[in-house]
PDB file of C-alpha atoms in Angstrom:
ATOM      1  CA  MET A   1      59.004  27.376  24.606  1.00  0.00           C
ATOM      2  CA  SER A   2      56.077  25.087  23.670  1.00  0.00           C
ATOM      3  CA  LYS A   3      55.713  23.210  20.426  1.00  0.00           C
ATOM      4  CA  PHE A   4      52.047  24.114  19.943  1.00  0.00           C
ATOM      5  CA  LYS A   5      50.773  27.627  19.707  1.00  0.00           C
ATOM      6  CA  LYS A   6      47.207  28.622  20.486  1.00  0.00           C
ATOM      7  CA  LYS A   7      45.335  30.650  17.940  1.00  0.00           C
ATOM      8  CA  LYS A   8      44.675  34.087  19.269  1.00  0.00           C
ATOM      9  CA  GLY A   9      41.566  34.994  17.192  1.00  0.00           C
ATOM     10  CA  GLY A  10      39.132  32.114  18.003  1.00  0.00           C
ATOM     11  CA  GLU A  11      36.841  32.865  15.017  1.00  0.00           C
ATOM     12  CA  MET A  12      34.562  30.164  13.648  1.00  0.00           C
ATOM     13  CA  PRO A  13      35.216  29.168  10.045  1.00  0.00           C
ATOM     14  CA  ALA A  14      32.511  29.991   7.454  1.00  0.00           C
ATOM     15  CA  VAL A  15      29.835  27.342   6.777  1.00  0.00           C
ATOM     16  CA  ASN A  16      30.567  25.381   3.629  1.00  0.00           C
ATOM     17  CA  THR A  17      27.553  25.709   1.297  1.00  0.00           C
ATOM     18  CA  ALA A  18      29.006  23.821  -1.655  1.00  0.00           C
ATOM     19  CA  SER A  19      26.648  20.842  -1.253  1.00  0.00           C
ATOM     20  CA  LEU A  20      23.504  22.934  -0.647  1.00  0.00           C
ATOM     21  CA  PRO A  21      22.305  22.910  -4.306  1.00  0.00           C
ATOM     22  CA  ASP A  22      22.723  19.133  -4.407  1.00  0.00           C
ATOM     23  CA  ILE A  23      20.552  18.744  -1.319  1.00  0.00           C
ATOM     24  CA  VAL A  24      17.882  21.088  -2.696  1.00  0.00           C
ATOM     25  CA  PHE A  25      17.664  19.222  -6.007  1.00  0.00           C
ATOM     26  CA  MET A  26      17.601  15.869  -4.243  1.00  0.00           C
ATOM     27  CA  LEU A  27      14.603  17.044  -2.154  1.00  0.00           C
ATOM     28  CA  LEU A  28      12.924  18.456  -5.254  1.00  0.00           C
ATOM     29  CA  PHE A  29      13.229  15.159  -7.123  1.00  0.00           C
ATOM     30  CA  PHE A  30      12.024  13.218  -4.078  1.00  0.00           C
ATOM     31  CA  PHE A  31       8.837  15.282  -3.806  1.00  0.00           C
ATOM     32  CA  MET A  32       8.266  15.141  -7.560  1.00  0.00           C
ATOM     33  CA  VAL A  33       8.400  11.346  -7.480  1.00  0.00           C
ATOM     34  CA  ALA A  34       6.524  10.836  -4.201  1.00  0.00           C
ATOM     35  CA  THR A  35       3.646  13.259  -4.870  1.00  0.00           C
ATOM     36  CA  VAL A  36       0.433  11.760  -6.197  1.00  0.00           C
ATOM     37  CA  MET A  37      -1.351  13.976  -8.643  1.00  0.00           C
ATOM     38  CA  ARG A  38      -5.117  13.968  -8.896  1.00  0.00           C
ATOM     39  CA  LYS A  39      -6.069  11.232 -11.316  1.00  0.00           C
ATOM     40  CA  ASP A  40      -9.496  12.389 -12.482  1.00  0.00           C
ATOM     41  CA  THR A  41     -11.140  15.754 -13.010  1.00  0.00           C
ATOM     42  CA  LEU A  42     -14.677  15.657 -11.671  1.00  0.00           C
ATOM     43  CA  LYS A  43     -17.286  16.748 -14.182  1.00  0.00           C
ATOM     44  CA  ILE A  44     -20.177  16.020 -11.850  1.00  0.00           C
ATOM     45  CA  LYS A  45     -21.494  17.457  -8.614  1.00  0.00           C
ATOM     46  CA  ASN A  46     -20.338  15.114  -5.908  1.00  0.00           C
ATOM     47  CA  SER A  47     -21.533  16.064  -2.444  1.00  0.00           C
ATOM     48  CA  LEU A  48     -21.064  12.830  -0.576  1.00  0.00           C
ATOM     49  CA  PRO A  49     -23.522  11.470   1.980  1.00  0.00           C
ATOM     50  CA  ALA A  50     -22.522  11.404   5.643  1.00  0.00           C
ATOM     51  CA  ALA A  51     -21.633   8.261   7.568  1.00  0.00           C
ATOM     52  CA  ASP A  52     -20.600   7.772  11.175  1.00  0.00           C
ATOM     53  CA  GLN A  53     -18.538   4.579  10.730  1.00  0.00           C
ATOM     54  CA  VAL A  54     -15.931   5.457   8.113  1.00  0.00           C
ATOM     55  CA  GLU A  55     -12.730   3.557   7.338  1.00  0.00           C
ATOM     56  CA  LYS A  56      -9.871   4.581   5.094  1.00  0.00           C
ATOM     57  CA  LEU A  57      -8.819   2.085   2.461  1.00  0.00           C
ATOM     58  CA  ALA A  58      -5.172   1.063   2.672  1.00  0.00           C
ATOM     59  CA  LYS A  59      -4.042   0.375  -0.893  1.00  0.00           C
ATOM     60  CA  ARG A  60      -5.113   3.270  -3.085  1.00  0.00           C
ATOM     61  CA  ASN A  61      -3.513   1.789  -6.197  1.00  0.00           C
ATOM     62  CA  LEU A  62      -6.002  -1.104  -6.099  1.00  0.00           C
ATOM     63  CA  LEU A  63      -9.083   1.123  -6.369  1.00  0.00           C
ATOM     64  CA  MET A  64     -11.271   1.725  -9.422  1.00  0.00           C
ATOM     65  CA  TYR A  65     -13.455   4.833  -9.149  1.00  0.00           C
ATOM     66  CA  ILE A  66     -16.928   5.200 -10.641  1.00  0.00           C
ATOM     67  CA  TYR A  67     -18.473   8.629 -10.092  1.00  0.00           C
ATOM     68  CA  ALA A  68     -22.213   9.338 -10.354  1.00  0.00           C
ATOM     69  CA  GLY A  69     -24.119  12.590 -10.073  1.00  0.00           C
ATOM     70  CA  LYS A  70     -25.574  15.509 -11.989  1.00  0.00           C
ATOM     71  CA  PRO A  71     -23.191  17.358 -14.334  1.00  0.00           C
ATOM     72  CA  SER A  72     -21.550  20.372 -12.697  1.00  0.00           C
ATOM     73  CA  GLU A  73     -22.186  23.974 -13.797  1.00  0.00           C
ATOM     74  CA  SER A  74     -19.480  23.962 -16.479  1.00  0.00           C
ATOM     75  CA  TYR A  75     -20.883  20.747 -18.040  1.00  0.00           C
ATOM     76  CA  LYS A  76     -24.594  21.673 -18.208  1.00  0.00           C
ATOM     77  CA  GLN A  77     -24.624  20.862 -21.949  1.00  0.00           C
ATOM     78  CA  PHE A  78     -24.751  17.162 -20.947  1.00  0.00           C
ATOM     79  CA  GLY A  79     -28.150  17.624 -19.312  1.00  0.00           C
ATOM     80  CA  SER A  80     -29.479  17.823 -15.787  1.00  0.00           C
ATOM     81  CA  GLU A  81     -30.015  14.109 -15.123  1.00  0.00           C
ATOM     82  CA  ALA A  82     -27.548  12.111 -13.067  1.00  0.00           C
ATOM     83  CA  ARG A  83     -24.751  10.600 -15.149  1.00  0.00           C
ATOM     84  CA  ILE A  84     -21.812   8.247 -14.689  1.00  0.00           C
ATOM     85  CA  GLN A  85     -18.218   9.384 -15.024  1.00  0.00           C
ATOM     86  CA  LEU A  86     -15.463   6.844 -15.698  1.00  0.00           C
ATOM     87  CA  ASN A  87     -11.968   8.321 -15.542  1.00  0.00           C
ATOM     88  CA  ASP A  88     -12.269  11.742 -17.227  1.00  0.00           C
ATOM     89  CA  LYS A  89     -15.323  11.225 -19.433  1.00  0.00           C
ATOM     90  CA  PHE A  90     -19.042  10.774 -19.121  1.00  0.00           C
ATOM     91  CA  ALA A  91     -20.123   7.221 -19.830  1.00  0.00           C
ATOM     92  CA  ASP A  92     -23.150   5.029 -20.149  1.00  0.00           C
ATOM     93  CA  VAL A  93     -23.865   2.069 -17.878  1.00  0.00           C
ATOM     94  CA  SER A  94     -23.072  -0.269 -20.787  1.00  0.00           C
ATOM     95  CA  GLU A  95     -19.443   1.003 -20.828  1.00  0.00           C
ATOM     96  CA  ILE A  96     -18.704  -0.253 -17.299  1.00  0.00           C
ATOM     97  CA  PRO A  97     -17.568  -3.774 -18.340  1.00  0.00           C
ATOM     98  CA  ALA A  98     -14.979  -2.309 -20.738  1.00  0.00           C
ATOM     99  CA  PHE A  99     -13.801   0.072 -18.010  1.00  0.00           C
ATOM    100  CA  ILE A 100     -13.366  -2.785 -15.518  1.00  0.00           C
ATOM    101  CA  ALA A 101     -11.534  -4.889 -18.108  1.00  0.00           C
ATOM    102  CA  ALA A 102      -9.153  -2.007 -18.874  1.00  0.00           C
ATOM    103  CA  GLU A 103      -8.461  -1.411 -15.169  1.00  0.00           C
ATOM    104  CA  ARG A 104      -7.770  -5.114 -14.626  1.00  0.00           C
ATOM    105  CA  ALA A 105      -5.422  -5.170 -17.634  1.00  0.00           C
ATOM    106  CA  ASP A 106      -3.383  -2.303 -16.122  1.00  0.00           C
ATOM    107  CA  LYS A 107      -2.696  -4.247 -12.918  1.00  0.00           C
ATOM    108  CA  ARG A 108      -0.456  -7.210 -12.277  1.00  0.00           C
ATOM    109  CA  GLU A 109      -2.162 -10.598 -12.303  1.00  0.00           C
ATOM    110  CA  GLU A 110      -1.715 -11.207  -8.565  1.00  0.00           C
ATOM    111  CA  GLU A 111      -3.336  -7.808  -7.747  1.00  0.00           C
ATOM    112  CA  VAL A 112      -6.532  -8.389  -9.752  1.00  0.00           C
ATOM    113  CA  PRO A 113      -8.403 -10.333  -6.996  1.00  0.00           C
ATOM    114  CA  PHE A 114      -7.794  -7.427  -4.610  1.00  0.00           C
ATOM    115  CA  LEU A 115      -9.199  -4.688  -6.870  1.00  0.00           C
ATOM    116  CA  THR A 116     -12.009  -2.756  -5.242  1.00  0.00           C
ATOM    117  CA  THR A 117     -14.603  -0.669  -7.064  1.00  0.00           C
ATOM    118  CA  VAL A 118     -15.326   2.610  -5.277  1.00  0.00           C
ATOM    119  CA  LEU A 119     -18.713   4.174  -5.972  1.00  0.00           C
ATOM    120  CA  SER A 120     -18.535   7.898  -5.363  1.00  0.00           C
ATOM    121  CA  VAL A 121     -22.196   8.804  -5.668  1.00  0.00           C
ATOM    122  CA  ASP A 122     -23.780  12.204  -5.081  1.00  0.00           C
ATOM    123  CA  LYS A 123     -26.318  12.121  -2.254  1.00  0.00           C
ATOM    124  CA  ASP A 124     -29.097  13.395  -4.571  1.00  0.00           C
ATOM    125  CA  THR A 125     -28.574  10.683  -7.197  1.00  0.00           C
ATOM    126  CA  ASN A 126     -31.470   8.276  -7.632  1.00  0.00           C
ATOM    127  CA  MET A 127     -30.958   4.699  -6.537  1.00  0.00           C
ATOM    128  CA  GLY A 128     -31.982   3.319  -9.948  1.00  0.00           C
ATOM    129  CA  LEU A 129     -28.707   4.495 -11.490  1.00  0.00           C
ATOM    130  CA  VAL A 130     -26.696   3.000  -8.619  1.00  0.00           C
ATOM    131  CA  SER A 131     -28.615  -0.261  -8.979  1.00  0.00           C
ATOM    132  CA  ASP A 132     -27.844  -0.374 -12.720  1.00  0.00           C
ATOM    133  CA  VAL A 133     -24.143   0.198 -12.010  1.00  0.00           C
ATOM    134  CA  LYS A 134     -24.110  -2.570  -9.412  1.00  0.00           C
ATOM    135  CA  GLN A 135     -25.852  -4.937 -11.843  1.00  0.00           C
ATOM    136  CA  LYS A 136     -23.159  -4.318 -14.493  1.00  0.00           C
ATOM    137  CA  LEU A 137     -20.447  -4.849 -11.883  1.00  0.00           C
ATOM    138  CA  ARG A 138     -22.011  -8.218 -11.007  1.00  0.00           C
ATOM    139  CA  GLU A 139     -21.960  -9.221 -14.679  1.00  0.00           C
ATOM    140  CA  VAL A 140     -18.159  -8.742 -14.864  1.00  0.00           C
ATOM    141  CA  ASN A 141     -17.600 -10.317 -11.435  1.00  0.00           C
ATOM    142  CA  ALA A 142     -16.389  -7.095  -9.794  1.00  0.00           C
ATOM    143  CA  LEU A 143     -17.990  -7.919  -6.466  1.00  0.00           C
ATOM    144  CA  LYS A 144     -15.789  -5.914  -4.096  1.00  0.00           C
ATOM    145  CA  ILE A 145     -17.654  -2.600  -3.859  1.00  0.00           C
ATOM    146  CA  ASN A 146     -17.056   0.285  -1.497  1.00  0.00           C
ATOM    147  CA  TYR A 147     -19.112   3.462  -1.158  1.00  0.00           C
ATOM    148  CA  LYS A 148     -17.233   6.722  -0.713  1.00  0.00           C
ATOM    149  CA  THR A 149     -18.684   8.939   2.018  1.00  0.00           C
ATOM    150  CA  ARG A 150     -17.698  11.817   4.225  1.00  0.00           C
ATOM    151  CA  LYS A 151     -17.361  11.507   7.970  1.00  0.00           C
ATOM    152  CA  GLY A 152     -20.280  12.926   9.876  1.00  0.00           C
ATOM    153  CA  ASN A 153     -23.502  12.137  11.634  1.00  0.00           C
ATOM    154  CA  LEU A 154     -26.333  11.233   9.287  1.00  0.00           C
ATOM    155  CA  ILE A 155     -28.985  12.703  11.613  1.00  0.00           C
ATOM    156  CA  ASP A 156     -27.249  16.067  12.109  1.00  0.00           C
ATOM    157  CA  SER A 157     -26.134  16.574   8.491  1.00  0.00           C
ATOM    158  CA  PRO A 158     -28.191  18.941   6.371  1.00  0.00           C
ATOM    159  CA  LYS A 159     -30.029  17.549   3.346  1.00  0.00           C
TER     160      LYS A 159
END
């Protein structure tokens, strides 16, 4: 007679699901923390011009966005001329220095030299407004400027 007996009914034991809720909540919290929500709500029309040599910027937390374009359909009460949007409100060109100062104050001191101003300008916006914005940026020494575009061929893209 042998000391060890073989089990006759070789059934697999049931899968233990006791830790499943912990795993689900851990994934939920991870995605809640890691997901970046949209920072600004666009109040302007912003169909970007096409460019064939486009690069993605690496550090998104070091970007300051200035939007320019005509107010969208739901904001027609602000007129039909091209306007500037800083964060979530329409602004005048004279408010740009205060906006830049506030953005610089939100960042750590060692990050301030690496801040880049991104101009997201509608393709139908007149160049005079863009020139005024750039002049104000020069006054506050925000000289790193990047234009936001969409990838495409300028010749083939429709006007």
